[in-house]
mmCIF file of C-alpha atoms in Angstrom:
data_model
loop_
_atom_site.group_PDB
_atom_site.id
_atom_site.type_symbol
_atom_site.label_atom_id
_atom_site.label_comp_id
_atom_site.label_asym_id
_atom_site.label_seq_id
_atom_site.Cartn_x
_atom_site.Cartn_y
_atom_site.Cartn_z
ATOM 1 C CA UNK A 260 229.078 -24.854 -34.557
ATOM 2 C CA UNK A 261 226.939 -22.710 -32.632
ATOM 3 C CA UNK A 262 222.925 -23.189 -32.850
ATOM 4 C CA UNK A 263 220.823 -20.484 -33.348
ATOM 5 C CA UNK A 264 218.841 -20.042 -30.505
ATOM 6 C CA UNK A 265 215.492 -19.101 -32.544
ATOM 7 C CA UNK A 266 215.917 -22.493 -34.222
ATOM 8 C CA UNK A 267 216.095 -24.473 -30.940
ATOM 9 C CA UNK A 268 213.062 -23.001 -29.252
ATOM 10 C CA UNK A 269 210.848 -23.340 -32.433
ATOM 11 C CA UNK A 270 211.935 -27.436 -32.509
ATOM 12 C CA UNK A 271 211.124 -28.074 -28.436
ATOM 13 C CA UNK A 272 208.236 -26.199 -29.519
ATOM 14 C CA UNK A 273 207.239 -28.550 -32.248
ATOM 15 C CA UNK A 274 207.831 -31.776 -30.137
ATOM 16 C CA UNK A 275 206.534 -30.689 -27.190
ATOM 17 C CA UNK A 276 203.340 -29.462 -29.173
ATOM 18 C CA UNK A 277 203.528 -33.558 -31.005
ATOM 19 C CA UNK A 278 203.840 -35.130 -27.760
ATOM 20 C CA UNK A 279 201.077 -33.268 -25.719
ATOM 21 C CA UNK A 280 198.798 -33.807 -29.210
ATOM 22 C CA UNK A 281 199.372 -37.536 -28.321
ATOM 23 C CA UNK A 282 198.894 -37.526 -24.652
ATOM 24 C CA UNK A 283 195.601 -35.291 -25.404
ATOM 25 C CA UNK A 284 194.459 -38.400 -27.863
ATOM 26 C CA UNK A 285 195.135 -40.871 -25.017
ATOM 27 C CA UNK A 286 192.815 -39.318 -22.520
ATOM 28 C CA UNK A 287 190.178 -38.403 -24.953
ATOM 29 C CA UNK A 288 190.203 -42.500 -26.143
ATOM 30 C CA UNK A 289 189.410 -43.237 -22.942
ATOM 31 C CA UNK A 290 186.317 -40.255 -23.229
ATOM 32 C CA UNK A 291 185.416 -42.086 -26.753
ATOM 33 C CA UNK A 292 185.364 -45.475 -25.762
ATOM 34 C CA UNK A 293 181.554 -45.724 -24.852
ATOM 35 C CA UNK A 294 181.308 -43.827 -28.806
ATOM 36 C CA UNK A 295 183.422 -45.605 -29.926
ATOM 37 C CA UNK A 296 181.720 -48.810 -28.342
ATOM 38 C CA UNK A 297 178.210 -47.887 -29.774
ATOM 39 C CA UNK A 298 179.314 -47.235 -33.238
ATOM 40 C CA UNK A 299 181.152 -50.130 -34.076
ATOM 41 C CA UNK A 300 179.787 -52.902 -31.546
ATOM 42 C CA UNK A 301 176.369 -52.281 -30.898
ATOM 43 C CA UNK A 302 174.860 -51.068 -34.457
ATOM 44 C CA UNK A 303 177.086 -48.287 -35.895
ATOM 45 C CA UNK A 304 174.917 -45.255 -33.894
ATOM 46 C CA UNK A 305 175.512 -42.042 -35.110
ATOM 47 C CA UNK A 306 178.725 -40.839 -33.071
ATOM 48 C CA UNK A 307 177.760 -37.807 -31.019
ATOM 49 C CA UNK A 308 180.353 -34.751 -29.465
ATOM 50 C CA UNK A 309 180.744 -36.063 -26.011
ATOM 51 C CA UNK A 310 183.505 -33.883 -25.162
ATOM 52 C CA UNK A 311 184.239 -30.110 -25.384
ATOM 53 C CA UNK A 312 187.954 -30.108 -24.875
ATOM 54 C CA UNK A 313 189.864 -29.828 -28.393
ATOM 55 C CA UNK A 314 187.539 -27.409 -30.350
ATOM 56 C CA UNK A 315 188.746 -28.428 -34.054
ATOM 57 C CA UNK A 316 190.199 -26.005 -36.345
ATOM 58 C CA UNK A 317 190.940 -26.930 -39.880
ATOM 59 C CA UNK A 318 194.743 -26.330 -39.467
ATOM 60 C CA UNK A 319 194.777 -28.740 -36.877
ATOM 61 C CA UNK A 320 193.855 -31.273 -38.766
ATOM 62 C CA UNK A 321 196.279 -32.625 -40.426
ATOM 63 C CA UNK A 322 198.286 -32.800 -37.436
ATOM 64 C CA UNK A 323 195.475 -35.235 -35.538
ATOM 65 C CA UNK A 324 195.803 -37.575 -38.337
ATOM 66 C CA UNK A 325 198.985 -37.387 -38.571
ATOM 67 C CA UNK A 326 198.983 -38.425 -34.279
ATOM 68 C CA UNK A 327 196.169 -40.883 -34.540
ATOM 69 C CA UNK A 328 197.972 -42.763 -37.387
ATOM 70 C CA UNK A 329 201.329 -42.862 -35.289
ATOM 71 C CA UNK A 330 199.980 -43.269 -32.241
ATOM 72 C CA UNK A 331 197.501 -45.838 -33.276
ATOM 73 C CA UNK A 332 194.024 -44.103 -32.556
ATOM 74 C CA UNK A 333 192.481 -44.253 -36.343
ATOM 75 C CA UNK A 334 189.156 -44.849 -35.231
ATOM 76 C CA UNK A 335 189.509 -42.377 -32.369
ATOM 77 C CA UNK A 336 190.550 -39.557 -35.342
ATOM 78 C CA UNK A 337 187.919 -40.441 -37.435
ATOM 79 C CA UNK A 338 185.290 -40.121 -34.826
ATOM 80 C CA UNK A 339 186.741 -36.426 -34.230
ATOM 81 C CA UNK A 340 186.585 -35.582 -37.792
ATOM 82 C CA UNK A 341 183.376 -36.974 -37.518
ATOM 83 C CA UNK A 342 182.331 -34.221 -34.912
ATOM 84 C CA UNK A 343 183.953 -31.327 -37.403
ATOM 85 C CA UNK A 344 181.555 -32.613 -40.148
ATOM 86 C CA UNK A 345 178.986 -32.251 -38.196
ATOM 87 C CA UNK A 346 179.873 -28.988 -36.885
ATOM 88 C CA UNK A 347 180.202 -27.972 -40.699
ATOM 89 C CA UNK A 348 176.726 -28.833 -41.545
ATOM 90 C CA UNK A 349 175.501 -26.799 -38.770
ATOM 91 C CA UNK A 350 177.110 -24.171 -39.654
ATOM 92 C CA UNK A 351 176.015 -24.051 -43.156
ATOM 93 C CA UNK A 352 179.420 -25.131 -45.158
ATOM 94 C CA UNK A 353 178.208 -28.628 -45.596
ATOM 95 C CA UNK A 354 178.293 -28.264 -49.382
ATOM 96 C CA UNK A 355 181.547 -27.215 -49.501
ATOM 97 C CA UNK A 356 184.438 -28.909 -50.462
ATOM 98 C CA UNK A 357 186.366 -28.570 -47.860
ATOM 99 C CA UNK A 358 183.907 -30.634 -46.191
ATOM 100 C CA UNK A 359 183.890 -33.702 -48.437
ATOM 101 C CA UNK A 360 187.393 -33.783 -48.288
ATOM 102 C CA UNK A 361 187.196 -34.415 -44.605
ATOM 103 C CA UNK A 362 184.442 -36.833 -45.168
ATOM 104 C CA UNK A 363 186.602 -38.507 -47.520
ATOM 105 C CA UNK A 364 189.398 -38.828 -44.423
ATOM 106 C CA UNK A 365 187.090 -40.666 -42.134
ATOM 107 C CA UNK A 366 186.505 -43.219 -44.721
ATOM 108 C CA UNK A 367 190.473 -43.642 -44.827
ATOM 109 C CA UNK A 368 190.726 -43.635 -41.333
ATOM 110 C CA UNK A 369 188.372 -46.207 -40.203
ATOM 111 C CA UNK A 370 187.162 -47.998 -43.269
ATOM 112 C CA UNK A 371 184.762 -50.028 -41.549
ATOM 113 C CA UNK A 372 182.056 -47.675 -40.294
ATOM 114 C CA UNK A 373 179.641 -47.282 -42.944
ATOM 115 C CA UNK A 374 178.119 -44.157 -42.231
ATOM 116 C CA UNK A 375 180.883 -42.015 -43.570
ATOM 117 C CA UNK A 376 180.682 -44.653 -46.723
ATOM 118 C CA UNK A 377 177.082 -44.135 -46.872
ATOM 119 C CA UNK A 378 176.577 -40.325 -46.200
ATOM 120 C CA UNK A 379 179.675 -39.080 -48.145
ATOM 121 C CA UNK A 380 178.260 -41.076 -51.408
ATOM 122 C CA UNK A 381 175.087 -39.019 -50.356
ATOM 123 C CA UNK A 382 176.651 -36.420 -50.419
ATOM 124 C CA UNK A 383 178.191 -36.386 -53.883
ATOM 125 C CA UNK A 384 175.279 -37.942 -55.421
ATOM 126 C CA UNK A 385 172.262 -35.283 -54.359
ATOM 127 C CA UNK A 386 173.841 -32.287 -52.700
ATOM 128 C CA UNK A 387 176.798 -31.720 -54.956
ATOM 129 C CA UNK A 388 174.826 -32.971 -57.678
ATOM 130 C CA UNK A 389 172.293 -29.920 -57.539
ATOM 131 C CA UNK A 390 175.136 -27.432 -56.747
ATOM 132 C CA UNK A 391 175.841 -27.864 -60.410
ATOM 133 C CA UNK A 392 173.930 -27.507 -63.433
ATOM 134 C CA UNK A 393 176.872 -28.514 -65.769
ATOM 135 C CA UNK A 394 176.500 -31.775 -66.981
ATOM 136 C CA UNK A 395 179.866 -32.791 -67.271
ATOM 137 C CA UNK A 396 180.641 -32.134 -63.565
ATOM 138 C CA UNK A 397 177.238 -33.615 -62.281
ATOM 139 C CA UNK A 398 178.682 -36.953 -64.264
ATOM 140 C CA UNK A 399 181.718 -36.822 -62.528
ATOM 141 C CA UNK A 400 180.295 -36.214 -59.325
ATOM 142 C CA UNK A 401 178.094 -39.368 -59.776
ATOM 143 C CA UNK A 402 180.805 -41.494 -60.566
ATOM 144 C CA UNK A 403 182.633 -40.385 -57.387
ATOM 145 C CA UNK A 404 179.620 -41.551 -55.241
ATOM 146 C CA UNK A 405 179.072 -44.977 -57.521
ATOM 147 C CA UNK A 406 183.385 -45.556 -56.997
ATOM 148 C CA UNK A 407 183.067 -44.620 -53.277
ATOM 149 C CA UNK A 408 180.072 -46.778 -52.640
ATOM 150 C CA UNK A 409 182.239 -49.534 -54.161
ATOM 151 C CA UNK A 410 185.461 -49.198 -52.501
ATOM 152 C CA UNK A 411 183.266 -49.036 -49.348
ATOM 153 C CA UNK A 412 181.794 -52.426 -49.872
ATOM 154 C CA UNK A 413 185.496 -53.628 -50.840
ATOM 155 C CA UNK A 414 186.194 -53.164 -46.740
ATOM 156 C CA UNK A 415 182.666 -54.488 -45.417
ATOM 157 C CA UNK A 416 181.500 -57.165 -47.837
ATOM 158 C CA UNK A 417 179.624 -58.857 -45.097
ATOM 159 C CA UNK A 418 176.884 -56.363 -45.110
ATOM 160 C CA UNK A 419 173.928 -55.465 -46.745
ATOM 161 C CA UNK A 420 174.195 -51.791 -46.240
ATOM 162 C CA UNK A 421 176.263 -50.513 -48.866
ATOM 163 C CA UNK A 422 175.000 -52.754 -51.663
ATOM 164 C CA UNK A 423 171.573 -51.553 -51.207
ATOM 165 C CA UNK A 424 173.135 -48.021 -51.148
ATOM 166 C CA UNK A 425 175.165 -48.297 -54.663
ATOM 167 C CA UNK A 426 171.593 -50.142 -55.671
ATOM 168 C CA UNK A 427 169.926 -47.479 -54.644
ATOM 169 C CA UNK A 428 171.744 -44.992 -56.171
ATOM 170 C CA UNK A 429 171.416 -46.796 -59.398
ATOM 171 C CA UNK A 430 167.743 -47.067 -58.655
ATOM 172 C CA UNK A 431 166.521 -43.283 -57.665
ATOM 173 C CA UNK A 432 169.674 -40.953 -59.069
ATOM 174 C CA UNK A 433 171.078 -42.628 -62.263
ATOM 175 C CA UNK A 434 167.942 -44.468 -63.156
ATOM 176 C CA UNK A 435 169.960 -47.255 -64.575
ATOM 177 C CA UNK A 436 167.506 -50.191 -63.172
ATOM 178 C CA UNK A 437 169.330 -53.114 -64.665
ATOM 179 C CA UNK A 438 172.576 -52.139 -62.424
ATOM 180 C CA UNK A 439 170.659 -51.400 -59.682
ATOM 181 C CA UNK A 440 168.957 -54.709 -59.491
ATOM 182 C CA UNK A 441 172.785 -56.363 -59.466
ATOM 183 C CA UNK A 442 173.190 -54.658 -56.575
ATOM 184 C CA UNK A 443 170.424 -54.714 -54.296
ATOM 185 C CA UNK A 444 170.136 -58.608 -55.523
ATOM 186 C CA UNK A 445 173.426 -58.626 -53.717
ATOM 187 C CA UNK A 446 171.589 -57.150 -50.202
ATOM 188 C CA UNK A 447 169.782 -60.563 -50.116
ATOM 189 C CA UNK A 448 172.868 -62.891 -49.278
ATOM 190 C CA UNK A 449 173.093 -61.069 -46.129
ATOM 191 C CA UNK A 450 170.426 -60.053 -43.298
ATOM 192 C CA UNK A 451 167.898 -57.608 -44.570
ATOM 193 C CA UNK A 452 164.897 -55.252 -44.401
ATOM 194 C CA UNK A 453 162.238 -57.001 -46.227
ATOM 195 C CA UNK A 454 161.748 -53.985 -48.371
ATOM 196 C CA UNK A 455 164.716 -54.575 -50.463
ATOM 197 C CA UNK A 456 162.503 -57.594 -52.316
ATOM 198 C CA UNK A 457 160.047 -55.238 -53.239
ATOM 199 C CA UNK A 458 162.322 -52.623 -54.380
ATOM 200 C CA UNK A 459 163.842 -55.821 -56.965
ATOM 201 C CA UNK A 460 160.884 -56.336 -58.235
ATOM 202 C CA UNK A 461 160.104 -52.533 -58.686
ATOM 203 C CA UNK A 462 163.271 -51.669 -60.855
ATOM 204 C CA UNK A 463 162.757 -55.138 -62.736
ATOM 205 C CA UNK A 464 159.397 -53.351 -63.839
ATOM 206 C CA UNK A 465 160.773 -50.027 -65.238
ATOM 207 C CA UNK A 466 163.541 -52.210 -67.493
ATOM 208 C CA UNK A 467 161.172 -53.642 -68.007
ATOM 209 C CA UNK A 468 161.543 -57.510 -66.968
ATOM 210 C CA UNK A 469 158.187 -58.852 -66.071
ATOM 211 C CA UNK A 470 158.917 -61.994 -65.381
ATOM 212 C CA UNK A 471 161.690 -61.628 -63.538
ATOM 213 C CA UNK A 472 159.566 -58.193 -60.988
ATOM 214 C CA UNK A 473 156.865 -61.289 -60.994
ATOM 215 C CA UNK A 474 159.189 -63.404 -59.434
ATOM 216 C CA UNK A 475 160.117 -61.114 -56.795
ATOM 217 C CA UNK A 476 156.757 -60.150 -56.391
ATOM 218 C CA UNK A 477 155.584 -63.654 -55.257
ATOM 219 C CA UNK A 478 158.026 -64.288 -53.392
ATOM 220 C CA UNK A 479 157.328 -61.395 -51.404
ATOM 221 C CA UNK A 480 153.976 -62.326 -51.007
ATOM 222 C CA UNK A 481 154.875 -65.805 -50.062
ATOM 223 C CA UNK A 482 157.482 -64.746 -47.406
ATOM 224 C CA UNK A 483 154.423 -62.560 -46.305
ATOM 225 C CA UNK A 484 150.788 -63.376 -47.654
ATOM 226 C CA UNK A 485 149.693 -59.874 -46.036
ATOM 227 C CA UNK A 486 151.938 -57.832 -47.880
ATOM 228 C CA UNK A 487 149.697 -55.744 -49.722
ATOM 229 C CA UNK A 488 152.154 -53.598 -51.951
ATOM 230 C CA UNK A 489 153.188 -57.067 -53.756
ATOM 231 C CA UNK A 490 149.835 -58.254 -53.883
ATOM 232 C CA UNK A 491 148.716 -54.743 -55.777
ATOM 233 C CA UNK A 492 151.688 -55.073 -57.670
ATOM 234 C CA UNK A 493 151.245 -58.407 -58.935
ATOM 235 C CA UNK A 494 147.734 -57.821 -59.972
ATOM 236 C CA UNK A 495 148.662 -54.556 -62.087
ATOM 237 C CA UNK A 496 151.322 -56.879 -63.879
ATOM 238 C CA UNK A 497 148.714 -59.349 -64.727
ATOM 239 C CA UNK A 498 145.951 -57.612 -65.827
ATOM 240 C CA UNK A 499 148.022 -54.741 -67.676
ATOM 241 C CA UNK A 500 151.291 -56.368 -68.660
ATOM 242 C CA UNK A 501 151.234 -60.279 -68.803
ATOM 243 C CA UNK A 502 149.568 -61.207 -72.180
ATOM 244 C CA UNK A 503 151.541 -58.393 -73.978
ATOM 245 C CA UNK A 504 155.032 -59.458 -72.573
ATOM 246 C CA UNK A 505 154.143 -63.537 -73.129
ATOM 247 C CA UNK A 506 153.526 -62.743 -76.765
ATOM 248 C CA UNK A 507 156.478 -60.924 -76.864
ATOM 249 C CA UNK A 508 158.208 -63.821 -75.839
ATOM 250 C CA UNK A 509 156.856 -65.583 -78.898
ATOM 251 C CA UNK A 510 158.181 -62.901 -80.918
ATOM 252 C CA UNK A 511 154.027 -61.451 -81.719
ATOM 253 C CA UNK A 512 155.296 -58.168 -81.117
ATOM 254 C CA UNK A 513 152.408 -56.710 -83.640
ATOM 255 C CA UNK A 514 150.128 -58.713 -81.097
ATOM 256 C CA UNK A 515 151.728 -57.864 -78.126
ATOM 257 C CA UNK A 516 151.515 -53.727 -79.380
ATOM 258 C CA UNK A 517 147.606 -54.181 -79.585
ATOM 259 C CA UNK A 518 147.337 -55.578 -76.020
ATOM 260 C CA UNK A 519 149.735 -52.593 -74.386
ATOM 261 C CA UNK A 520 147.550 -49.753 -76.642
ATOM 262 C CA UNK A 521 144.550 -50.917 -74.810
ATOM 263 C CA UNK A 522 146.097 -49.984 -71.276
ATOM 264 C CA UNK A 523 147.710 -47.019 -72.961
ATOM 265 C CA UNK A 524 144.330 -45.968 -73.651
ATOM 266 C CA UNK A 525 143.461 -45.698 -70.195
ATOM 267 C CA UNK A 526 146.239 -44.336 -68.706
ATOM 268 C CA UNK A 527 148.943 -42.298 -71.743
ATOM 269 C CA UNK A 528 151.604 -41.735 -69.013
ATOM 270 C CA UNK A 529 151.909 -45.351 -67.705
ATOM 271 C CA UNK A 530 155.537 -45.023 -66.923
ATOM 272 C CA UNK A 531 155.655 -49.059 -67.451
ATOM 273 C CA UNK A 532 153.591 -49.148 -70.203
ATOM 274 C CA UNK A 533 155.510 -46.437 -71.930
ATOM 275 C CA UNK A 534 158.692 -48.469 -71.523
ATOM 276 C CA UNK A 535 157.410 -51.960 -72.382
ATOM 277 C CA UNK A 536 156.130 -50.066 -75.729
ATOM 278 C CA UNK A 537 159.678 -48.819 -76.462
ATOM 279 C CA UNK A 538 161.204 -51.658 -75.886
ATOM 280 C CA UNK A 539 158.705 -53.436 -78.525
ATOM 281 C CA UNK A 540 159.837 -51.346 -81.065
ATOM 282 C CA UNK A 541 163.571 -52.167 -80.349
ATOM 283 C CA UNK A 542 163.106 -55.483 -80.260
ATOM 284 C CA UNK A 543 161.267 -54.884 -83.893
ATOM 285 C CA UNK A 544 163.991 -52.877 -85.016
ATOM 286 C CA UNK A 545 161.938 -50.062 -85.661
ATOM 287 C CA UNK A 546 164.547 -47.726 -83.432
ATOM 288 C CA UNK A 547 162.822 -44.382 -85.079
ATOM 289 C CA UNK A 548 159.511 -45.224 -82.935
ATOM 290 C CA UNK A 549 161.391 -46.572 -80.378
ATOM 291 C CA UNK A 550 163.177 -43.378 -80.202
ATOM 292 C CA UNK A 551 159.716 -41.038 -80.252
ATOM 293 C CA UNK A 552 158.595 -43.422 -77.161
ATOM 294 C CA UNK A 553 161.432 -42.844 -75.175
ATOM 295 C CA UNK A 554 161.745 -39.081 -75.471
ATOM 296 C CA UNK A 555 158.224 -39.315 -74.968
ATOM 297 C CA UNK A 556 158.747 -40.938 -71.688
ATOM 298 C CA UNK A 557 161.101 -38.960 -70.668
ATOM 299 C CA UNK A 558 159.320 -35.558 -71.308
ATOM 300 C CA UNK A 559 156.355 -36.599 -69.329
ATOM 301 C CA UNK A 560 158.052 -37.592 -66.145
ATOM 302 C CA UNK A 561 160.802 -35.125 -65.082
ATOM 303 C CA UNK A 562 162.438 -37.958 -63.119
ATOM 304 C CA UNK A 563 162.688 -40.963 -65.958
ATOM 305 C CA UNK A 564 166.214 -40.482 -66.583
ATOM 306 C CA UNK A 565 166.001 -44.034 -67.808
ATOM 307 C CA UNK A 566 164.173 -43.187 -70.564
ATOM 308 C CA UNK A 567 165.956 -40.058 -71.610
ATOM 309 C CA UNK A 568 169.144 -42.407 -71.081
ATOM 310 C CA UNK A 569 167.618 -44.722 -73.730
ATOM 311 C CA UNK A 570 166.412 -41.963 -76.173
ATOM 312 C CA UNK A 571 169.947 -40.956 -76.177
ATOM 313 C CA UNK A 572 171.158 -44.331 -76.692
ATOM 314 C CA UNK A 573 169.006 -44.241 -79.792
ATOM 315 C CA UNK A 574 169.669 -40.875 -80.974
ATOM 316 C CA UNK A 575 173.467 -41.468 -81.010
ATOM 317 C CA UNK A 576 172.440 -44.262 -83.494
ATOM 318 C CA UNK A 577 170.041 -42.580 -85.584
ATOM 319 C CA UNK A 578 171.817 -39.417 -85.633
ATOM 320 C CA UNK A 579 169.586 -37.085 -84.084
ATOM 321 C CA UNK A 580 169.719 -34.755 -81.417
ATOM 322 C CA UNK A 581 170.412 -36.021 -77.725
ATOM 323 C CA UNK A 582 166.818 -34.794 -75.625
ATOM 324 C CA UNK A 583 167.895 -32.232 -73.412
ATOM 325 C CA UNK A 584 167.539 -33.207 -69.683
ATOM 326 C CA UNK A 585 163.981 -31.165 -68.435
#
């Protein structure tokens, strides 16, 4: 049978184009080592474009990964794709899609540098998120961040860094403080910036749990008697909080009302106060106040999702009206 001479050119074409893509890899490893080196030896630096010689083009793309996964140069790929993201954001498409799928890739490619884990969760959770003004989507976009942050501690469980990112996510985007504290609580097994304590203690307050942010609190200050944040913090608890949430404990909760209201007094948009007064009534089963606290809360402080979260919670139950977000 004779070959079509068309056909026979295009397929040298194709090989020859596959095998010079893999020679091209093996001289650029060589170029990326030092990167390569930094990034996941000496403290996972920020990988920067050390070479000019393939200038990426989103066709090409797929054939790169396709070479780096034959040939064996993952992490080589995914610091190229690395480069393209970059060049993306500097260009001005960084919100696009298009970029988070390629994001996404360098996660798959070399699932143990955490920037890509980190800044791609980032990136769904705050610039997505404000691309958007549809709740639904903004939900879904959340999730994606909360379920990459997760499968990125799945590879690197060793580290603090992504726990205190899904904690902090929890923390300053969904306002859910009792998950967040799970997870930065987690940060502590490992090696960690001392700040992570404080930010325990912090979310325990907004629940609120003032025992447990007291705990936290001193033993901040014991690890460091000069650290001034705990010491401020610990004092506010005590002189605002403490009697209120101790008879609380002993079920006074008419008590324990009277003692808040004086604070209240002096400042109406305590954001802790407000919440410790909510919860009161919840715990009293008086949901209808509870339910005028929260909303209260929530209309106050543009960012206390928590509480709008809570005066949902209640709403559903009572059947009213979910508040609107502001």
């Amino acid at each position: 049978m004779r070959r079509d001479p068309a056909m026979r050119r295009d397929r040298i074409a194709t090989i020859a184009g596959f095998l010079a893509l893999l020679v091209l890899v093996g001289l650029l490893q060589v170029s990326l080592r030092a990167t390569s080196y930094d990034r996941l030896v000496l403290g996972l630096n920020r990988p920067m474009p050390i070479t000019k010689i393939v200038d990426f083009d989103p066709t090409a793309i797929t054939g790169v990964v396709i070479g780096a996964i034959l040939g064996g140069f993952r992490e080589v790929a995914a610091t190229m794709l690395w480069l393209k993201v970059d060049e993306l954001w500097d260009s001005g498409k960084g919100t696009e899609f298009a970029t988070l799928n390629l994001m996404r890739t360098v996660t798959l490619l070399d699932p143990h540098w955490l920037e890509p884990w980190r800044i791609t969760a980032w990136h769904l959770a705050y610039n997505l998120y404000v691309e958007t003004q549809d709740p639904r989507e903004r939900a879904i976009l959340l999730d994606k961040a909360v379920a990459c942050l997760k499968e990125g501690i799945s590879w690197n469980p060793d580290v603090y860094d992504l726990y205190f990112e899904l904690g902090w996510t929890y923390f300053d985007k969904i306002k859910d403080y009792e998950e967040a504290t799970k997870w930065l609580e987690a940060c502590t097994q490992f090696e960690h910036p001392e700040y992570i304590e404080r930010l325990i203690a912090h979310a325990y307050e907004r629940v609120p749990e003032i025992d447990k942010a007291l705990d936290w609190y001193d033993y901040c200050i014991k690890r460091n008697p000069g650290d001034h944040t705990a010491i401020g913090a610990t004092t506010t608890i005590r002189e605002r909080y403490l009697r209120a949430w101790r008879l609380a404990q002993q079920r006074r909760y008419d008590e324990a009302l009277r003692e808040l209201e004086y604070y209240l007094m002096v400042d109406p948009e305590d954001l802790i106060g407000l919440h410790f007064k909510a919860d009161l009534y919840e715990r009293m089963g008086q949901k209808r106040k509870a339910y005028d606290i929260w909303k209260l809360a929530g209309e106050m402080r543009a960012l206390d999702d928590y509480a709008r979260y809570r005066a949902g919670l209640l709403a559903a139950q009572l059947g009213l009206p979910v508040p609107p977000e502001p």
